[in-house]
Amino acid sequence: MALSACSQPHEEQRKYALPDSLCGVEVAPDLLSPFLPPGEELSVKEDVPNGGTETCELFIDGKPGLFATRIWWREEDSIAEVAFMQPMVKTGEVSSDQKYLHSGTGAVGRPAGCVDSDHPQQKLYTVIQVFAAGRDDKPAMRRLITDYTTTVEKSAACPHDVVSSSW
């Protein structure tokens, strides 16, 4: 009996359902699973703290679990510079196209084609940070940031302002 109790997957220890979105951005629950610990209750806090930044914070039993952020950042900064300012990302592996940087507990992505006249000379970035203890999974984080960023890229969260000229 003791052996079967120890071999239960994390999903079976959760009393809450895994979300299928991060504040309106669809995400497959299995991509979030490695980063959300067992617990009784999942709560979500959505916020727009400043300058177009949007955060989606998942809490498990009142404790920080996973935070997803969409943030406008200076155009001239690299993805590594953006990542360095994120506490749970800092440094990590950069993709060959320079579009993603990920570690086991966080990642940064750069959705293509997002332009907003409210944020001139800035690029939109996606950030995922895991605050739940013991939830470090580099391959899973790569899949999560890629999926999340691609979904943001195809959504209204990624404006495609078109500058038209009058003749």
Short mmCIF file of N, CA and C in Angstrom, two decimals:
data_model
loop_
_atom_site.label_atom_id
_atom_site.label_comp_id
_atom_site.label_asym_id
_atom_site.label_seq_id
_atom_site.Cartn_x
_atom_site.Cartn_y
_atom_site.Cartn_z
N MET A 1 0.80 -1.20 0.00
CA MET A 1 0.00 0.00 0.00
C MET A 1 0.85 1.27 0.00
N ALA A 2 1.89 1.31 0.79
CA ALA A 2 2.73 2.50 0.87
C ALA A 2 3.36 2.81 -0.48
N LEU A 3 3.72 1.80 -1.23
CA LEU A 3 4.33 2.00 -2.53
C LEU A 3 3.37 2.70 -3.48
N SER A 4 2.11 2.28 -3.52
CA SER A 4 1.15 2.90 -4.43
C SER A 4 0.87 4.35 -4.04
N ALA A 5 0.89 4.68 -2.77
CA ALA A 5 0.66 6.06 -2.35
C ALA A 5 1.79 6.97 -2.79
N CYS A 6 3.00 6.46 -2.78
CA CYS A 6 4.15 7.27 -3.19
C CYS A 6 4.24 7.43 -4.70
N SER A 7 3.65 6.51 -5.44
CA SER A 7 3.79 6.57 -6.88
C SER A 7 2.64 7.29 -7.57
N GLN A 8 1.75 7.91 -6.81
CA GLN A 8 0.65 8.65 -7.42
C GLN A 8 1.19 9.85 -8.17
N PRO A 9 0.71 10.09 -9.38
CA PRO A 9 1.13 11.28 -10.11
C PRO A 9 0.59 12.54 -9.43
N HIS A 10 1.27 13.66 -9.68
CA HIS A 10 0.87 14.93 -9.07
C HIS A 10 -0.59 15.28 -9.38
N GLU A 11 -1.06 14.96 -10.60
CA GLU A 11 -2.41 15.30 -10.99
C GLU A 11 -3.44 14.70 -10.03
N GLU A 12 -3.20 13.51 -9.53
CA GLU A 12 -4.15 12.86 -8.64
C GLU A 12 -4.20 13.52 -7.26
N GLN A 13 -3.18 14.26 -6.90
CA GLN A 13 -3.14 14.92 -5.61
C GLN A 13 -3.82 16.29 -5.65
N ARG A 14 -4.15 16.78 -6.86
CA ARG A 14 -4.81 18.07 -6.98
C ARG A 14 -6.31 17.90 -6.75
N LYS A 15 -6.86 18.81 -5.96
CA LYS A 15 -8.31 18.81 -5.74
C LYS A 15 -8.96 19.87 -6.63
N TYR A 16 -8.17 20.62 -7.36
CA TYR A 16 -8.67 21.67 -8.25
C TYR A 16 -8.47 21.21 -9.70
N ALA A 17 -9.24 21.80 -10.59
CA ALA A 17 -9.11 21.49 -12.02
C ALA A 17 -8.02 22.39 -12.62
N LEU A 18 -7.23 21.81 -13.51
CA LEU A 18 -6.23 22.61 -14.22
C LEU A 18 -6.94 23.56 -15.17
N PRO A 19 -6.50 24.80 -15.24
CA PRO A 19 -7.15 25.75 -16.15
C PRO A 19 -6.83 25.43 -17.61
N ASP A 20 -7.70 25.88 -18.51
CA ASP A 20 -7.44 25.71 -19.94
C ASP A 20 -7.11 27.04 -20.61
N SER A 21 -6.87 28.05 -19.77
CA SER A 21 -6.44 29.35 -20.28
C SER A 21 -5.73 30.12 -19.17
N LEU A 22 -4.97 31.09 -19.59
CA LEU A 22 -4.33 32.02 -18.66
C LEU A 22 -4.95 33.38 -18.95
N CYS A 23 -6.00 33.70 -18.21
CA CYS A 23 -6.72 34.96 -18.35
C CYS A 23 -7.10 35.25 -19.80
N GLY A 24 -7.77 34.31 -20.40
CA GLY A 24 -8.28 34.51 -21.75
C GLY A 24 -7.40 34.00 -22.86
N VAL A 25 -6.16 33.63 -22.56
CA VAL A 25 -5.26 33.08 -23.57
C VAL A 25 -5.28 31.56 -23.40
N GLU A 26 -5.81 30.86 -24.39
CA GLU A 26 -5.93 29.40 -24.30
C GLU A 26 -4.57 28.73 -24.13
N VAL A 27 -4.52 27.78 -23.22
CA VAL A 27 -3.33 26.98 -22.96
C VAL A 27 -3.80 25.57 -22.61
N ALA A 28 -3.17 24.58 -23.20
CA ALA A 28 -3.54 23.20 -22.88
C ALA A 28 -3.20 22.90 -21.42
N PRO A 29 -4.15 22.35 -20.67
CA PRO A 29 -3.90 22.04 -19.25
C PRO A 29 -2.66 21.17 -19.02
N ASP A 30 -2.38 20.26 -19.95
CA ASP A 30 -1.21 19.39 -19.75
C ASP A 30 0.10 20.17 -19.83
N LEU A 31 0.09 21.36 -20.46
CA LEU A 31 1.29 22.20 -20.49
C LEU A 31 1.50 22.91 -19.16
N LEU A 32 0.43 23.17 -18.44
CA LEU A 32 0.52 23.83 -17.13
C LEU A 32 0.79 22.83 -16.01
N SER A 33 0.38 21.60 -16.20
CA SER A 33 0.46 20.57 -15.17
C SER A 33 1.81 20.44 -14.47
N PRO A 34 2.94 20.43 -15.19
CA PRO A 34 4.23 20.27 -14.50
C PRO A 34 4.57 21.39 -13.52
N PHE A 35 3.88 22.53 -13.66
CA PHE A 35 4.25 23.71 -12.88
C PHE A 35 3.28 24.04 -11.76
N LEU A 36 2.18 23.31 -11.66
CA LEU A 36 1.20 23.59 -10.61
C LEU A 36 1.18 22.45 -9.59
N PRO A 37 1.43 22.79 -8.34
CA PRO A 37 1.56 21.76 -7.29
C PRO A 37 0.21 21.21 -6.84
N PRO A 38 0.25 20.15 -6.06
CA PRO A 38 -0.98 19.63 -5.46
C PRO A 38 -1.58 20.70 -4.55
N GLY A 39 -2.87 20.60 -4.34
CA GLY A 39 -3.52 21.54 -3.44
C GLY A 39 -5.02 21.42 -3.51
N GLU A 40 -5.69 22.24 -2.72
CA GLU A 40 -7.14 22.21 -2.62
C GLU A 40 -7.81 23.14 -3.64
N GLU A 41 -7.27 24.37 -3.74
CA GLU A 41 -7.98 25.40 -4.50
C GLU A 41 -7.03 26.22 -5.38
N LEU A 42 -7.48 26.47 -6.59
CA LEU A 42 -6.77 27.34 -7.53
C LEU A 42 -7.55 28.64 -7.63
N SER A 43 -6.86 29.76 -7.47
CA SER A 43 -7.50 31.06 -7.67
C SER A 43 -6.68 31.85 -8.68
N VAL A 44 -7.33 32.76 -9.38
CA VAL A 44 -6.69 33.52 -10.45
C VAL A 44 -6.87 35.01 -10.18
N LYS A 45 -5.79 35.75 -10.34
CA LYS A 45 -5.84 37.20 -10.21
C LYS A 45 -5.33 37.81 -11.51
N GLU A 46 -6.16 38.62 -12.11
CA GLU A 46 -5.81 39.32 -13.35
C GLU A 46 -5.53 40.77 -12.98
N ASP A 47 -4.49 41.37 -13.59
CA ASP A 47 -4.15 42.75 -13.25
C ASP A 47 -3.54 43.45 -14.45
N VAL A 48 -3.70 44.76 -14.50
CA VAL A 48 -3.07 45.61 -15.50
C VAL A 48 -2.35 46.71 -14.71
N PRO A 49 -1.14 46.40 -14.21
CA PRO A 49 -0.47 47.31 -13.28
C PRO A 49 0.02 48.62 -13.88
N ASN A 50 0.50 48.60 -15.15
CA ASN A 50 1.03 49.84 -15.71
C ASN A 50 1.38 49.68 -17.19
N GLY A 51 1.38 50.76 -17.91
CA GLY A 51 1.92 50.85 -19.26
C GLY A 51 1.58 49.72 -20.22
N GLY A 52 0.41 49.12 -20.11
CA GLY A 52 0.05 48.06 -21.03
C GLY A 52 0.44 46.68 -20.57
N THR A 53 1.08 46.56 -19.42
CA THR A 53 1.43 45.25 -18.87
C THR A 53 0.15 44.57 -18.39
N GLU A 54 0.02 43.28 -18.71
CA GLU A 54 -1.12 42.49 -18.24
C GLU A 54 -0.58 41.25 -17.55
N THR A 55 -1.05 41.00 -16.34
CA THR A 55 -0.59 39.83 -15.60
C THR A 55 -1.75 38.90 -15.30
N CYS A 56 -1.43 37.62 -15.26
CA CYS A 56 -2.38 36.58 -14.90
C CYS A 56 -1.66 35.72 -13.87
N GLU A 57 -2.12 35.79 -12.63
CA GLU A 57 -1.44 35.11 -11.53
C GLU A 57 -2.29 33.96 -11.02
N LEU A 58 -1.71 32.76 -11.01
CA LEU A 58 -2.39 31.58 -10.49
C LEU A 58 -1.86 31.29 -9.10
N PHE A 59 -2.77 31.15 -8.15
CA PHE A 59 -2.41 30.85 -6.76
C PHE A 59 -3.00 29.49 -6.40
N ILE A 60 -2.23 28.68 -5.69
CA ILE A 60 -2.70 27.40 -5.19
C ILE A 60 -2.77 27.51 -3.67
N ASP A 61 -3.96 27.35 -3.14
CA ASP A 61 -4.19 27.48 -1.70
C ASP A 61 -3.62 28.80 -1.16
N GLY A 62 -3.77 29.86 -1.95
CA GLY A 62 -3.33 31.19 -1.54
C GLY A 62 -1.86 31.48 -1.76
N LYS A 63 -1.10 30.50 -2.24
CA LYS A 63 0.34 30.69 -2.46
C LYS A 63 0.62 30.85 -3.96
N PRO A 64 1.57 31.74 -4.32
CA PRO A 64 1.89 31.95 -5.74
C PRO A 64 2.30 30.63 -6.42
N GLY A 65 1.69 30.38 -7.57
CA GLY A 65 2.01 29.18 -8.34
C GLY A 65 2.70 29.52 -9.64
N LEU A 66 1.96 30.11 -10.58
CA LEU A 66 2.49 30.45 -11.89
C LEU A 66 1.93 31.80 -12.31
N PHE A 67 2.81 32.65 -12.82
CA PHE A 67 2.39 33.96 -13.31
C PHE A 67 2.70 34.05 -14.79
N ALA A 68 1.74 34.55 -15.56
CA ALA A 68 1.93 34.82 -16.99
C ALA A 68 1.76 36.32 -17.20
N THR A 69 2.66 36.91 -17.95
CA THR A 69 2.64 38.35 -18.17
C THR A 69 2.81 38.66 -19.65
N ARG A 70 2.09 39.68 -20.09
CA ARG A 70 2.32 40.26 -21.42
C ARG A 70 2.79 41.69 -21.15
N ILE A 71 3.96 42.01 -21.66
CA ILE A 71 4.58 43.29 -21.32
C ILE A 71 5.22 43.92 -22.55
N TRP A 72 5.03 45.23 -22.68
CA TRP A 72 5.70 45.99 -23.74
C TRP A 72 7.06 46.42 -23.22
N TRP A 73 8.10 46.21 -24.03
CA TRP A 73 9.47 46.46 -23.59
C TRP A 73 10.21 47.23 -24.68
N ARG A 74 11.24 47.95 -24.28
CA ARG A 74 12.02 48.76 -25.24
C ARG A 74 12.48 47.92 -26.43
N GLU A 75 12.28 48.45 -27.60
CA GLU A 75 12.60 47.76 -28.85
C GLU A 75 14.07 47.35 -28.95
N GLU A 76 14.95 48.18 -28.43
CA GLU A 76 16.39 47.91 -28.58
C GLU A 76 16.92 46.82 -27.63
N ASP A 77 16.15 46.44 -26.63
CA ASP A 77 16.61 45.42 -25.68
C ASP A 77 16.47 44.02 -26.27
N SER A 78 17.39 43.16 -25.93
CA SER A 78 17.36 41.77 -26.39
C SER A 78 16.45 40.95 -25.49
N ILE A 79 16.12 39.77 -25.95
CA ILE A 79 15.30 38.86 -25.14
C ILE A 79 16.02 38.48 -23.84
N ALA A 80 17.34 38.39 -23.90
CA ALA A 80 18.12 38.08 -22.69
C ALA A 80 18.02 39.21 -21.67
N GLU A 81 17.98 40.46 -22.14
CA GLU A 81 17.85 41.59 -21.21
C GLU A 81 16.46 41.60 -20.56
N VAL A 82 15.44 41.28 -21.32
CA VAL A 82 14.09 41.20 -20.76
C VAL A 82 14.04 40.07 -19.74
N ALA A 83 14.58 38.92 -20.09
CA ALA A 83 14.57 37.76 -19.19
C ALA A 83 15.32 38.04 -17.89
N PHE A 84 16.43 38.75 -17.97
CA PHE A 84 17.23 39.02 -16.79
C PHE A 84 16.44 39.78 -15.72
N MET A 85 15.46 40.56 -16.15
CA MET A 85 14.66 41.35 -15.20
C MET A 85 13.50 40.56 -14.59
N GLN A 86 13.33 39.31 -15.00
CA GLN A 86 12.25 38.47 -14.48
C GLN A 86 12.83 37.53 -13.42
N PRO A 87 12.39 37.64 -12.17
CA PRO A 87 13.01 36.88 -11.07
C PRO A 87 13.14 35.37 -11.27
N MET A 88 12.16 34.74 -11.90
CA MET A 88 12.19 33.29 -12.03
C MET A 88 12.77 32.82 -13.37
N VAL A 89 13.22 33.77 -14.19
CA VAL A 89 13.81 33.41 -15.49
C VAL A 89 15.30 33.68 -15.45
N LYS A 90 15.67 34.94 -15.28
CA LYS A 90 17.06 35.41 -15.26
C LYS A 90 17.82 34.97 -16.51
N THR A 91 18.47 33.82 -16.45
CA THR A 91 19.22 33.34 -17.59
C THR A 91 18.64 32.01 -18.04
N GLY A 92 18.91 31.65 -19.26
CA GLY A 92 18.38 30.40 -19.77
C GLY A 92 18.85 30.16 -21.19
N GLU A 93 18.25 29.19 -21.82
CA GLU A 93 18.61 28.81 -23.18
C GLU A 93 17.81 29.66 -24.17
N VAL A 94 18.52 30.27 -25.14
CA VAL A 94 17.88 31.10 -26.15
C VAL A 94 17.70 30.26 -27.41
N SER A 95 16.52 30.37 -28.02
CA SER A 95 16.25 29.63 -29.25
C SER A 95 17.08 30.22 -30.40
N SER A 96 17.30 29.43 -31.43
CA SER A 96 18.14 29.86 -32.55
C SER A 96 17.57 31.08 -33.26
N ASP A 97 16.25 31.25 -33.24
CA ASP A 97 15.64 32.42 -33.88
C ASP A 97 15.54 33.64 -32.95
N GLN A 98 16.08 33.52 -31.74
CA GLN A 98 16.08 34.60 -30.74
C GLN A 98 14.66 35.00 -30.30
N LYS A 99 13.69 34.12 -30.52
CA LYS A 99 12.30 34.42 -30.19
C LYS A 99 11.92 33.96 -28.78
N TYR A 100 12.68 33.00 -28.24
CA TYR A 100 12.37 32.44 -26.92
C TYR A 100 13.63 32.30 -26.08
N LEU A 101 13.45 32.45 -24.77
CA LEU A 101 14.49 32.14 -23.80
C LEU A 101 13.78 31.41 -22.68
N HIS A 102 14.32 30.25 -22.28
CA HIS A 102 13.64 29.51 -21.22
C HIS A 102 14.63 28.84 -20.27
N SER A 103 14.19 28.74 -19.03
CA SER A 103 14.90 27.99 -18.00
C SER A 103 13.87 26.99 -17.47
N GLY A 104 14.16 26.33 -16.39
CA GLY A 104 13.20 25.38 -15.83
C GLY A 104 12.06 26.01 -15.07
N THR A 105 12.24 27.27 -14.65
CA THR A 105 11.22 27.93 -13.83
C THR A 105 10.66 29.20 -14.47
N GLY A 106 11.04 29.46 -15.71
CA GLY A 106 10.51 30.65 -16.35
C GLY A 106 10.96 30.77 -17.79
N ALA A 107 10.27 31.65 -18.51
CA ALA A 107 10.60 31.83 -19.92
C ALA A 107 10.08 33.17 -20.41
N VAL A 108 10.68 33.61 -21.51
CA VAL A 108 10.26 34.83 -22.19
C VAL A 108 10.09 34.49 -23.66
N GLY A 109 9.03 35.02 -24.27
CA GLY A 109 8.80 34.83 -25.69
C GLY A 109 8.52 36.18 -26.34
N ARG A 110 8.75 36.26 -27.65
CA ARG A 110 8.47 37.50 -28.37
C ARG A 110 7.50 37.20 -29.50
N PRO A 111 6.21 37.50 -29.30
CA PRO A 111 5.24 37.28 -30.37
C PRO A 111 5.59 38.16 -31.58
N ALA A 112 5.50 37.59 -32.76
CA ALA A 112 5.85 38.32 -33.99
C ALA A 112 4.71 39.22 -34.44
N GLY A 113 5.06 40.39 -34.95
CA GLY A 113 4.10 41.26 -35.60
C GLY A 113 3.21 42.10 -34.71
N CYS A 114 3.46 42.14 -33.42
CA CYS A 114 2.62 42.93 -32.52
C CYS A 114 3.09 44.38 -32.56
N VAL A 115 2.19 45.27 -32.94
CA VAL A 115 2.50 46.69 -33.05
C VAL A 115 1.34 47.46 -32.44
N ASP A 116 1.67 48.44 -31.63
CA ASP A 116 0.62 49.22 -30.99
C ASP A 116 1.07 50.67 -30.90
N SER A 117 0.25 51.57 -31.44
CA SER A 117 0.62 52.99 -31.43
C SER A 117 0.71 53.54 -30.01
N ASP A 118 0.08 52.88 -29.03
CA ASP A 118 0.21 53.29 -27.63
C ASP A 118 1.57 52.92 -27.05
N HIS A 119 2.32 52.08 -27.77
CA HIS A 119 3.63 51.62 -27.30
C HIS A 119 4.66 51.75 -28.42
N PRO A 120 4.92 53.00 -28.85
CA PRO A 120 5.88 53.18 -29.95
C PRO A 120 7.28 52.75 -29.52
N GLN A 121 8.02 52.21 -30.45
CA GLN A 121 9.39 51.76 -30.22
C GLN A 121 9.48 50.72 -29.09
N GLN A 122 8.45 49.90 -28.99
CA GLN A 122 8.44 48.82 -28.02
C GLN A 122 7.98 47.53 -28.69
N LYS A 123 8.42 46.41 -28.13
CA LYS A 123 8.01 45.08 -28.59
C LYS A 123 7.20 44.44 -27.47
N LEU A 124 6.25 43.60 -27.88
CA LEU A 124 5.48 42.85 -26.89
C LEU A 124 6.23 41.57 -26.55
N TYR A 125 6.30 41.26 -25.27
CA TYR A 125 6.92 40.02 -24.79
C TYR A 125 5.92 39.27 -23.93
N THR A 126 6.05 37.96 -23.94
CA THR A 126 5.29 37.10 -23.03
C THR A 126 6.28 36.56 -22.00
N VAL A 127 5.82 36.45 -20.78
CA VAL A 127 6.68 35.96 -19.70
C VAL A 127 5.89 34.95 -18.88
N ILE A 128 6.51 33.81 -18.61
CA ILE A 128 5.94 32.81 -17.70
C ILE A 128 6.93 32.63 -16.55
N GLN A 129 6.44 32.70 -15.31
CA GLN A 129 7.30 32.50 -14.15
C GLN A 129 6.62 31.53 -13.18
N VAL A 130 7.39 30.57 -12.71
CA VAL A 130 6.87 29.57 -11.78
C VAL A 130 7.41 29.88 -10.38
N PHE A 131 6.49 30.13 -9.46
CA PHE A 131 6.87 30.43 -8.08
C PHE A 131 6.65 29.24 -7.15
N ALA A 132 5.93 28.23 -7.61
CA ALA A 132 5.69 27.04 -6.80
C ALA A 132 7.01 26.29 -6.61
N ALA A 133 7.31 25.92 -5.39
CA ALA A 133 8.56 25.23 -5.06
C ALA A 133 8.64 23.86 -5.73
N GLY A 134 9.83 23.50 -6.17
CA GLY A 134 10.07 22.17 -6.72
C GLY A 134 9.47 21.93 -8.09
N ARG A 135 9.15 22.96 -8.80
CA ARG A 135 8.51 22.84 -10.11
C ARG A 135 9.44 23.37 -11.19
N ASP A 136 10.53 22.69 -11.43
CA ASP A 136 11.55 23.07 -12.38
C ASP A 136 11.58 22.04 -13.51
N ASP A 137 11.16 22.43 -14.71
CA ASP A 137 11.10 21.49 -15.83
C ASP A 137 11.40 22.24 -17.13
N LYS A 138 12.66 22.22 -17.52
CA LYS A 138 13.10 22.99 -18.68
C LYS A 138 12.41 22.57 -19.99
N PRO A 139 12.33 21.28 -20.33
CA PRO A 139 11.65 20.90 -21.57
C PRO A 139 10.15 21.29 -21.56
N ALA A 140 9.49 21.12 -20.43
CA ALA A 140 8.08 21.49 -20.33
C ALA A 140 7.90 23.00 -20.45
N MET A 141 8.83 23.77 -19.90
CA MET A 141 8.75 25.23 -19.99
C MET A 141 8.92 25.68 -21.44
N ARG A 142 9.79 25.01 -22.17
CA ARG A 142 9.97 25.36 -23.59
C ARG A 142 8.65 25.16 -24.35
N ARG A 143 7.97 24.05 -24.09
CA ARG A 143 6.69 23.79 -24.76
C ARG A 143 5.63 24.82 -24.34
N LEU A 144 5.59 25.16 -23.05
CA LEU A 144 4.60 26.10 -22.55
C LEU A 144 4.81 27.50 -23.14
N ILE A 145 6.02 28.03 -23.11
CA ILE A 145 6.25 29.38 -23.62
C ILE A 145 6.01 29.45 -25.13
N THR A 146 6.34 28.40 -25.85
CA THR A 146 6.11 28.38 -27.29
C THR A 146 4.62 28.40 -27.59
N ASP A 147 3.86 27.57 -26.91
CA ASP A 147 2.42 27.51 -27.12
C ASP A 147 1.75 28.82 -26.69
N TYR A 148 2.09 29.32 -25.52
CA TYR A 148 1.50 30.55 -25.01
C TYR A 148 1.79 31.73 -25.94
N THR A 149 3.04 31.87 -26.36
CA THR A 149 3.43 32.99 -27.22
C THR A 149 2.74 32.90 -28.58
N THR A 150 2.67 31.72 -29.15
CA THR A 150 2.00 31.53 -30.44
C THR A 150 0.51 31.88 -30.33
N THR A 151 -0.13 31.50 -29.24
CA THR A 151 -1.54 31.82 -29.04
C THR A 151 -1.73 33.32 -28.88
N VAL A 152 -0.85 33.99 -28.12
CA VAL A 152 -0.92 35.45 -27.96
C VAL A 152 -0.75 36.12 -29.32
N GLU A 153 0.20 35.62 -30.10
CA GLU A 153 0.50 36.18 -31.43
C GLU A 153 -0.74 36.19 -32.34
N LYS A 154 -1.59 35.19 -32.20
CA LYS A 154 -2.79 35.05 -33.04
C LYS A 154 -4.03 35.67 -32.42
N SER A 155 -3.88 36.33 -31.28
CA SER A 155 -5.04 36.85 -30.56
C SER A 155 -5.10 38.38 -30.61
N ALA A 156 -6.17 38.91 -30.04
CA ALA A 156 -6.34 40.36 -29.93
C ALA A 156 -5.30 40.97 -28.99
N ALA A 157 -4.65 40.15 -28.17
CA ALA A 157 -3.60 40.65 -27.27
C ALA A 157 -2.38 41.13 -28.05
N CYS A 158 -2.31 40.75 -29.33
CA CYS A 158 -1.20 41.15 -30.20
C CYS A 158 -1.77 42.05 -31.29
N PRO A 159 -1.84 43.35 -31.00
CA PRO A 159 -2.42 44.26 -31.99
C PRO A 159 -1.55 44.35 -33.24
N HIS A 160 -2.22 44.54 -34.34
CA HIS A 160 -1.52 44.69 -35.63
C HIS A 160 -1.95 46.02 -36.24
N ASP A 161 -1.54 47.12 -35.58
CA ASP A 161 -1.90 48.44 -36.10
C ASP A 161 -1.34 48.58 -37.51
N VAL A 162 -2.16 49.09 -38.37
CA VAL A 162 -1.73 49.36 -39.73
C VAL A 162 -1.72 50.87 -39.91
N VAL A 163 -0.58 51.40 -40.28
CA VAL A 163 -0.47 52.82 -40.51
C VAL A 163 -0.84 53.07 -41.96
N SER A 164 -1.92 53.81 -42.17
CA SER A 164 -2.32 54.08 -43.54
C SER A 164 -1.91 55.51 -43.91
N SER A 165 -1.56 55.67 -45.13
CA SER A 165 -1.16 57.01 -45.56
C SER A 165 -2.21 57.55 -46.51
N SER A 166 -2.49 58.81 -46.38
CA SER A 166 -3.48 59.46 -47.24
C SER A 166 -2.72 60.16 -48.35
N TRP A 167 -3.27 60.06 -49.54
CA TRP A 167 -2.64 60.72 -50.69
C TRP A 167 -3.24 62.07 -50.89
#
